[in-house]
mmCIF file of C-alpha atoms in Angstrom:
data_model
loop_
_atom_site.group_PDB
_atom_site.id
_atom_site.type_symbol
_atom_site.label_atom_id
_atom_site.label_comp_id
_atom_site.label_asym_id
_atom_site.label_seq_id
_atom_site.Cartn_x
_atom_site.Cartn_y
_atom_site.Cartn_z
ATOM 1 C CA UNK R 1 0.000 0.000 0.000
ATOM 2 C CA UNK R 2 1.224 3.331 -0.668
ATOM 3 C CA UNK R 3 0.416 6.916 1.218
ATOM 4 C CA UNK R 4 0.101 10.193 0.218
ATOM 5 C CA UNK R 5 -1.015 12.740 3.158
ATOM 6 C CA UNK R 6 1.928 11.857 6.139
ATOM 7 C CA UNK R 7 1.670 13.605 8.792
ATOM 8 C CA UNK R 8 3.602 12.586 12.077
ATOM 9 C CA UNK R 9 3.057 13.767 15.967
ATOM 10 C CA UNK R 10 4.985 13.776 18.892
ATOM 11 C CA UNK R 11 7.871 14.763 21.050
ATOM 12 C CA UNK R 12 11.273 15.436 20.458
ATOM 13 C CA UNK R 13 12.188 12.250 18.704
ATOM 14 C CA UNK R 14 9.548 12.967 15.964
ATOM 15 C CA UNK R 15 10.568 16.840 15.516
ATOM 16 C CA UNK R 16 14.375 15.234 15.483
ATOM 17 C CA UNK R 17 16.566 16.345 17.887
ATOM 18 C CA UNK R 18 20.236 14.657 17.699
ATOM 19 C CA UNK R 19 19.995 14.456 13.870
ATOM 20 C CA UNK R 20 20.933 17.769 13.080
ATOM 21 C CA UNK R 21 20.514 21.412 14.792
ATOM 22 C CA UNK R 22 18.426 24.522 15.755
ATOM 23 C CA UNK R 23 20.500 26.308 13.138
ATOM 24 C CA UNK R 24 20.621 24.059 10.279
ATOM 25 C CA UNK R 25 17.506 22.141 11.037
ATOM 26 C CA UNK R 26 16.332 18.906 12.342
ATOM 27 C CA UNK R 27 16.032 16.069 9.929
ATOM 28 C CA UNK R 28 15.313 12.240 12.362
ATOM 29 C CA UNK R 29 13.309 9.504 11.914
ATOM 30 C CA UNK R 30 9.857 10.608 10.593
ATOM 31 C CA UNK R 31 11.335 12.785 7.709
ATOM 32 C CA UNK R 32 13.846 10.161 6.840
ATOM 33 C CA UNK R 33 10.358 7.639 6.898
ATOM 34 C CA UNK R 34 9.001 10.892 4.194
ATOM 35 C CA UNK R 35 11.601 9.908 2.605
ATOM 36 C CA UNK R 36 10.852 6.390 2.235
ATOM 37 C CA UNK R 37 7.484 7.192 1.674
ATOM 38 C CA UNK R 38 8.165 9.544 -1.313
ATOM 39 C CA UNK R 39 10.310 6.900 -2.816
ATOM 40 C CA UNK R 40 6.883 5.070 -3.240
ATOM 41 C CA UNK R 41 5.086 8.029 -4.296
ATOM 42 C CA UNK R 42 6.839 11.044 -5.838
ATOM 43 C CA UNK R 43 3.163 13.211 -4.838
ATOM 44 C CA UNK R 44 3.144 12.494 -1.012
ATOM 45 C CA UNK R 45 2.772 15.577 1.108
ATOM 46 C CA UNK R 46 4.206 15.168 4.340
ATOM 47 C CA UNK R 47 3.687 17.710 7.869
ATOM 48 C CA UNK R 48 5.438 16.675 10.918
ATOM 49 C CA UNK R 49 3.683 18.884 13.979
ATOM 50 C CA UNK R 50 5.707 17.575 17.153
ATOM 51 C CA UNK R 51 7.388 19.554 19.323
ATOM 52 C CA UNK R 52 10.196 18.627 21.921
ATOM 53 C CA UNK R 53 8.759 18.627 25.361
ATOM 54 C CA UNK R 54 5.556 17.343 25.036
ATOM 55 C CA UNK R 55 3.771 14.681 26.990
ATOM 56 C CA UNK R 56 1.071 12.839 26.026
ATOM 57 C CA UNK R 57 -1.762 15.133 26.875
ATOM 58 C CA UNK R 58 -0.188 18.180 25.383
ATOM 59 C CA UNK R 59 0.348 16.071 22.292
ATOM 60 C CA UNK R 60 -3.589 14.712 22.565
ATOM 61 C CA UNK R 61 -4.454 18.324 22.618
ATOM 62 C CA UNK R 62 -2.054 19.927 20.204
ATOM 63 C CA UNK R 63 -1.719 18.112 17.798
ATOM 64 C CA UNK R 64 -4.098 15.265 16.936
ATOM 65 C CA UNK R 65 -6.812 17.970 16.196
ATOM 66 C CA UNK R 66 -3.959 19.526 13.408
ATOM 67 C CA UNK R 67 -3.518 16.022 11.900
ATOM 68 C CA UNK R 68 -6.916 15.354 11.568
ATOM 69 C CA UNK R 69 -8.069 18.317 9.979
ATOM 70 C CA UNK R 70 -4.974 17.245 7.474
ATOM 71 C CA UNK R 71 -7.276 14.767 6.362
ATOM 72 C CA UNK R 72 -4.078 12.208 6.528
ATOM 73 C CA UNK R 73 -3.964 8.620 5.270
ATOM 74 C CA UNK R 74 -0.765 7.752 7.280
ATOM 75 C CA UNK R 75 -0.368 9.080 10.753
ATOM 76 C CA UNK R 76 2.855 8.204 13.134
ATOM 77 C CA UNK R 77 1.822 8.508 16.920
ATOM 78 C CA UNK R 78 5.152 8.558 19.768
ATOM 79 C CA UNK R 79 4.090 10.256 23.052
ATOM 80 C CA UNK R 80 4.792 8.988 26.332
ATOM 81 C CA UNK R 81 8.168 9.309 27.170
ATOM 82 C CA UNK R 82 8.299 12.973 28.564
ATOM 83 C CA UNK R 83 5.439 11.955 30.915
ATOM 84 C CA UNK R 84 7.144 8.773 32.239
ATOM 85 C CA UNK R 85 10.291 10.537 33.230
ATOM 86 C CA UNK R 86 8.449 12.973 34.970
ATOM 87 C CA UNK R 87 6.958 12.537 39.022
ATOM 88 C CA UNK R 88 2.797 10.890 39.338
ATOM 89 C CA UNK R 89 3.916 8.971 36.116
ATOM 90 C CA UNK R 90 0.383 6.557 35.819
ATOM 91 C CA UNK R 91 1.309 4.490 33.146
ATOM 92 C CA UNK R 92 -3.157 3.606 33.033
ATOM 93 C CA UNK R 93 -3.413 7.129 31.909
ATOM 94 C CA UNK R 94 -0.721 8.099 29.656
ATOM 95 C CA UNK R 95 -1.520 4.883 27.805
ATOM 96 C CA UNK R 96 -5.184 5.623 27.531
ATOM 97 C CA UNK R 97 -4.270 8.979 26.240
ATOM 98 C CA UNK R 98 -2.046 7.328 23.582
ATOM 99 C CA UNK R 99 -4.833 4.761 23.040
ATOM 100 C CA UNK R 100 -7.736 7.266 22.870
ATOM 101 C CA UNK R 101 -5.500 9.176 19.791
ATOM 102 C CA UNK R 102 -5.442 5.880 18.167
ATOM 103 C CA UNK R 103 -9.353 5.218 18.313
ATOM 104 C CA UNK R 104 -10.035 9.117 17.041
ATOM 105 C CA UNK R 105 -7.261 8.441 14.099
ATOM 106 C CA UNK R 106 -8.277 4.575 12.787
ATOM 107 C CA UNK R 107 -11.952 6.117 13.170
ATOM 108 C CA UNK R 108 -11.084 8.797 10.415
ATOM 109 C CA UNK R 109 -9.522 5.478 7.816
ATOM 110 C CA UNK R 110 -6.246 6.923 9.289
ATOM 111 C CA UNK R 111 -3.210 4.028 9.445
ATOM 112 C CA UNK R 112 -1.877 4.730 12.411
ATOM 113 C CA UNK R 113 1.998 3.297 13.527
ATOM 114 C CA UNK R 114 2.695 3.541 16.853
ATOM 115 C CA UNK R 115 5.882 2.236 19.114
ATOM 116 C CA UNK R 116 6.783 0.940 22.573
ATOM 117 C CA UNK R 117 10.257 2.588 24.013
ATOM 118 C CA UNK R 118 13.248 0.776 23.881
ATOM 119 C CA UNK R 119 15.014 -0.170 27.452
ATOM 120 C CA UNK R 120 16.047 3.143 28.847
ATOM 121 C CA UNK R 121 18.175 1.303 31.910
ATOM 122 C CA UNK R 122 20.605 0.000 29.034
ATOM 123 C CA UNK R 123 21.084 3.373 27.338
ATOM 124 C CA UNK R 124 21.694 5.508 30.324
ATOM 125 C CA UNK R 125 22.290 3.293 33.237
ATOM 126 C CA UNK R 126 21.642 6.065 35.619
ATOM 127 C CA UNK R 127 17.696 6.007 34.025
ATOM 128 C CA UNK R 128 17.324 2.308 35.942
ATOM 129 C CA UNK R 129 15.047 3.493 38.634
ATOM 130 C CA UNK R 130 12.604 4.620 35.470
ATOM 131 C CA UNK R 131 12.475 0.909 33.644
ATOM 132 C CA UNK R 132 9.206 -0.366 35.390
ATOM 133 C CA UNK R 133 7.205 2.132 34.340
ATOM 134 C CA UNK R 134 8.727 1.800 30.824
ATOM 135 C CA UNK R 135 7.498 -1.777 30.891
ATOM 136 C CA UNK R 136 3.992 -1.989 32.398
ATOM 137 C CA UNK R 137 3.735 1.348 29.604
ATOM 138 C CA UNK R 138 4.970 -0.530 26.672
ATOM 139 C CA UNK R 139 2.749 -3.427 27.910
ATOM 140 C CA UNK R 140 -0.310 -1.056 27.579
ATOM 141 C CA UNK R 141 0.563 0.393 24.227
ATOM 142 C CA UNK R 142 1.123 -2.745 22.914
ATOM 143 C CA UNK R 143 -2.506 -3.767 23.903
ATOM 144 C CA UNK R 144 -3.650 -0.155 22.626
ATOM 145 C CA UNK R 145 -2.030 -1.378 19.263
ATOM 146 C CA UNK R 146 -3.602 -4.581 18.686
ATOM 147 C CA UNK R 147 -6.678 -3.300 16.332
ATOM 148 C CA UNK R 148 -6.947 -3.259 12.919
ATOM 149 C CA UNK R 149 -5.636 -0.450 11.476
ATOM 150 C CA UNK R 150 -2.332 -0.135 13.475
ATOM 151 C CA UNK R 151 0.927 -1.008 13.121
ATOM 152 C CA UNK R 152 3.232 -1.460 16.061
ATOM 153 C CA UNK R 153 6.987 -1.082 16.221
ATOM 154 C CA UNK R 154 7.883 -2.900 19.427
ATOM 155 C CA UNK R 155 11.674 -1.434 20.090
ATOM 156 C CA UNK R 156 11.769 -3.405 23.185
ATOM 157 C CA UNK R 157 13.440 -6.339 22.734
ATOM 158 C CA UNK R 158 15.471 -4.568 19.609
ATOM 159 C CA UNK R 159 18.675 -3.423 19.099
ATOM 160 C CA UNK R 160 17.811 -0.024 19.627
ATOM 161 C CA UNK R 161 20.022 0.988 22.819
ATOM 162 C CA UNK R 162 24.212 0.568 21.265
ATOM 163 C CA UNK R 163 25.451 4.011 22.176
ATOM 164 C CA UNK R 164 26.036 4.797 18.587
ATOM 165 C CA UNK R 165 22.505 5.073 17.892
ATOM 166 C CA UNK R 166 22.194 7.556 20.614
ATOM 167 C CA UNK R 167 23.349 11.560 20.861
ATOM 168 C CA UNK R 168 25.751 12.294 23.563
ATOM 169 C CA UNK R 169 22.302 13.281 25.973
ATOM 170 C CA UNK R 170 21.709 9.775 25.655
ATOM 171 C CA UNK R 171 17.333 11.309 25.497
ATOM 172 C CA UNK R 172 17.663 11.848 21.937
ATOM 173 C CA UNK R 173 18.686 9.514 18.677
ATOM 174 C CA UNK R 174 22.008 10.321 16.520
ATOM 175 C CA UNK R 175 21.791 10.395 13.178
ATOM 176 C CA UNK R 176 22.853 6.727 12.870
ATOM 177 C CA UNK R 177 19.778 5.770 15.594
ATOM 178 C CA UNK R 178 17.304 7.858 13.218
ATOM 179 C CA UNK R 179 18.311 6.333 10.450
ATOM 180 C CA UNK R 180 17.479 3.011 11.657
ATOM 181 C CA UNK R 181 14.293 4.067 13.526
ATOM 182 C CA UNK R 182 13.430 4.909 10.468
ATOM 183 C CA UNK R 183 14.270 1.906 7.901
ATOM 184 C CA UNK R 184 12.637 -0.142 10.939
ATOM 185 C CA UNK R 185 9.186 2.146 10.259
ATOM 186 C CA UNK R 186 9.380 1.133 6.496
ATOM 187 C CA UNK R 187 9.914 -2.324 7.222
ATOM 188 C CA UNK R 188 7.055 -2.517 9.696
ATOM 189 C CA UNK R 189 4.879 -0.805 7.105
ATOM 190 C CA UNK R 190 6.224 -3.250 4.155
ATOM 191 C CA UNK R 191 7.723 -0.047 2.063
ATOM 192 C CA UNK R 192 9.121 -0.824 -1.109
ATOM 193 C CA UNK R 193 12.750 -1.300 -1.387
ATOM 194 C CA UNK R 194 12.382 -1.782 2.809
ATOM 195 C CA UNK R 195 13.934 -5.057 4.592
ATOM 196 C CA UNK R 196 15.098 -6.382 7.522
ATOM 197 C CA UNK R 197 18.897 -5.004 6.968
ATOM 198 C CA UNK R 198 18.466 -2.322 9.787
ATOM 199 C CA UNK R 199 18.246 -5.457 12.048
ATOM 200 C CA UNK R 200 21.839 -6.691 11.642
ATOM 201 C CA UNK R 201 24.010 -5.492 14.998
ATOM 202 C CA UNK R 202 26.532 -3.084 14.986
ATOM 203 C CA UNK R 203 30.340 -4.166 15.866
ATOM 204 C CA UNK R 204 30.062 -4.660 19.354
ATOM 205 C CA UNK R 205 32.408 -1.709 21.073
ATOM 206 C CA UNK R 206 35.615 -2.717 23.659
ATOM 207 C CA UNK R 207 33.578 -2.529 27.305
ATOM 208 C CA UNK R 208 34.965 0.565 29.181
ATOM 209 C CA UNK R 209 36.922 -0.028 32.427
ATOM 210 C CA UNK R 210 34.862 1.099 35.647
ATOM 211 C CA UNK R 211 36.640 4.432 35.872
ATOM 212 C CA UNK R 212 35.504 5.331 32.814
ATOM 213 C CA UNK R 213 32.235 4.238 33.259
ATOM 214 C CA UNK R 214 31.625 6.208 36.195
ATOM 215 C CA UNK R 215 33.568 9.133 34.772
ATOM 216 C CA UNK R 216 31.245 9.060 31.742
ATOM 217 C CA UNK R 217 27.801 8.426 34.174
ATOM 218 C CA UNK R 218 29.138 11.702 36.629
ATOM 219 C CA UNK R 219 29.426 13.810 33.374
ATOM 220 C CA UNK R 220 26.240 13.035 31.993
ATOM 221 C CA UNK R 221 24.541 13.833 34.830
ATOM 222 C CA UNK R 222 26.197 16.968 35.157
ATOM 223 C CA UNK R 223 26.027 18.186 31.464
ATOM 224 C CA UNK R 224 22.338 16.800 30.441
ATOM 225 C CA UNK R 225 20.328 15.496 33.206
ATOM 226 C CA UNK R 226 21.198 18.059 35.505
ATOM 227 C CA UNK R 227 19.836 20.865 33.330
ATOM 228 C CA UNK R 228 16.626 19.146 32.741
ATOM 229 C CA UNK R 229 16.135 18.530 36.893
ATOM 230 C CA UNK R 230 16.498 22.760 36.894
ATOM 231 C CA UNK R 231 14.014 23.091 33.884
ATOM 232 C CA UNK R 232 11.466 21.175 35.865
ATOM 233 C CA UNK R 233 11.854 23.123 39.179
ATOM 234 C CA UNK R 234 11.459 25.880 37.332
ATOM 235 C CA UNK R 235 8.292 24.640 35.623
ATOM 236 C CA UNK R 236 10.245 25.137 32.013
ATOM 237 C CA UNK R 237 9.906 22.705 29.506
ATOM 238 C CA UNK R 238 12.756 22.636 26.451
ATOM 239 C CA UNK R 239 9.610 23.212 24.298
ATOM 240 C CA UNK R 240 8.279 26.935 25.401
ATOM 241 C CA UNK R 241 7.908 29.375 22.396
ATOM 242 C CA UNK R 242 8.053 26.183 19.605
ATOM 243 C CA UNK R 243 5.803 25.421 17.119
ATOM 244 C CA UNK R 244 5.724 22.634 14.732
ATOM 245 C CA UNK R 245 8.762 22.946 12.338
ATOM 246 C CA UNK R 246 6.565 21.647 9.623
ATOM 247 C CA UNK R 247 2.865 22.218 10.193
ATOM 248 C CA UNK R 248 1.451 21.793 6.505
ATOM 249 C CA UNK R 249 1.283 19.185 3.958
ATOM 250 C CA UNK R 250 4.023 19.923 1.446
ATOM 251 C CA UNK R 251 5.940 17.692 -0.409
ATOM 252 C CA UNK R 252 9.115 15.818 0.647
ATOM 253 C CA UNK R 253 12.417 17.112 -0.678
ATOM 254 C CA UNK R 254 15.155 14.632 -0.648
ATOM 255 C CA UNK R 255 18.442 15.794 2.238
ATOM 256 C CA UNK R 256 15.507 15.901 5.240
ATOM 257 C CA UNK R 257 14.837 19.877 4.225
ATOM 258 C CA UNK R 258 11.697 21.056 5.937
ATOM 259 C CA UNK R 259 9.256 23.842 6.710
ATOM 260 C CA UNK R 260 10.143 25.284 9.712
ATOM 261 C CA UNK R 261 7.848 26.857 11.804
ATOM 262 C CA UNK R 262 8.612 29.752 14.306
ATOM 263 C CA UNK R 263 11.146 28.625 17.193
ATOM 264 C CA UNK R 264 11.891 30.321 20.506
ATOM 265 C CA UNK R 265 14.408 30.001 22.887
ATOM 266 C CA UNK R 266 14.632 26.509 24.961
#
């Protein structure tokens, strides 16, 4: 099957932080997946309306109303993740929120593709203390996801947490992760020209000695987690002033150019 009115909603990931920059622009996984998408269909029009930041409500409110009145064929749903690293995490009703944008979408004749996290304790070890409510909220998404109309990427039990596919804040994909978030999307959605090659595993890396390890753990937290801990006492989200950096159905232009929308300051 082939698509031609894209439009993608979410977080961070989805906008595409770690594959590119607030200067030059953000390309990640769902315009990479335009990408794919166009190579099916030269006329698809593709908007991508997330915005880093957002939890699952925000993105309920925000931005499913946009995407429907987009009249879309294809829509890509990731929420969840800013909510479960947050305090009063209930995984019942972020999941119900995701589920409830499902319903409204496969309603419409929308195709919806939807994804469970991959395991957070493995890609920032620090993050441990966060991995059961990661689990009992995959565990409701993937129940959310079993309708028709839906396709699920379960990252899970994938090999989607090697360092290399992650940015140096260990929150956000690198270009290499996107990529392969991406090519795992198409194969999920049986693209043409998509396979299972994004599945093969990277050269497994030397394991660092213990100094290292806690060397590397201290400066994390100092560099990236301990800026988001101030943003949240603060009541600041990395998302104030943003709009969606593509909000309208245009079509896709090969390199990951986009739209932008207006930006503040994070």
């Amino acid at each position: 099957m082939t698509y031609v009115r894209y439009v993608a909603i979410g977080d961070s990931q989805t906008e595409g932080l770690g594959d590119g920059d607030d200067v030059t622009g953000h390309r990640g996984w769902a315009d990479r997946l335009a990408e794919h998408l166009a190579a099916a269909d030269p006329d698809l029009l593709y908007a991508n309306l997330a915005v880093r930041g957002r939890q699952a409500a925000e993105i309920q409110a925000e931005q499913l109303p946009a995407a429907l009145a987009l009249r879309p064929d294809l829509v890509t749903v990731m929420a969840g993740m800013n909510d479960i690293i947050r305090p009063g995490f209930d995984a019942a009703i972020v999941a119900g929120i995701v589920e409830d944008m499902i319903v409204r979408l496969t309603a419409e004749g929308v195709h919806v593709v939807t994804m469970t996290f991959p395991d957070i304790a493995r890609i920032a070890p620090m993050a441990r203390p966060l991995r059961p409510r990661l689990i009992e909220f995959n565990a409701r998404v993937r129940a959310a996801a079993a309708r028709p109309g839906v396709t699920l990427l379960d990252t899970f039990p994938l090999d989607f947490t090697d360092a290399r596919m992650w940015s140096a804040d260990r929150l956000h994909a690198s270009p290499a992760g996107h990529t392969r978030f991406a090519a795992a999307v198409a194969h999920a959605l049986g693209l043409p020209g998509s396979d299972d090659t994004w599945m093969a595993p990277l050269t497994p890396l030397p394991a660092p000695g213990a100094w290292r390890a806690a060397s590397t753990e201290l400066r994390w937290l100092a560099t990236f987690a301990g800026p988001w801990i101030g943003r949240r006492l603060r009541g600041r989200s990395s998302g104030d002033g943003r709009t969606a950096k593509r909000p309208l159905l245009t079509p896709v232009i090969a390199g990951g150019q986009s739209v932008s929308g207006t930006s503040g300051s994070s």
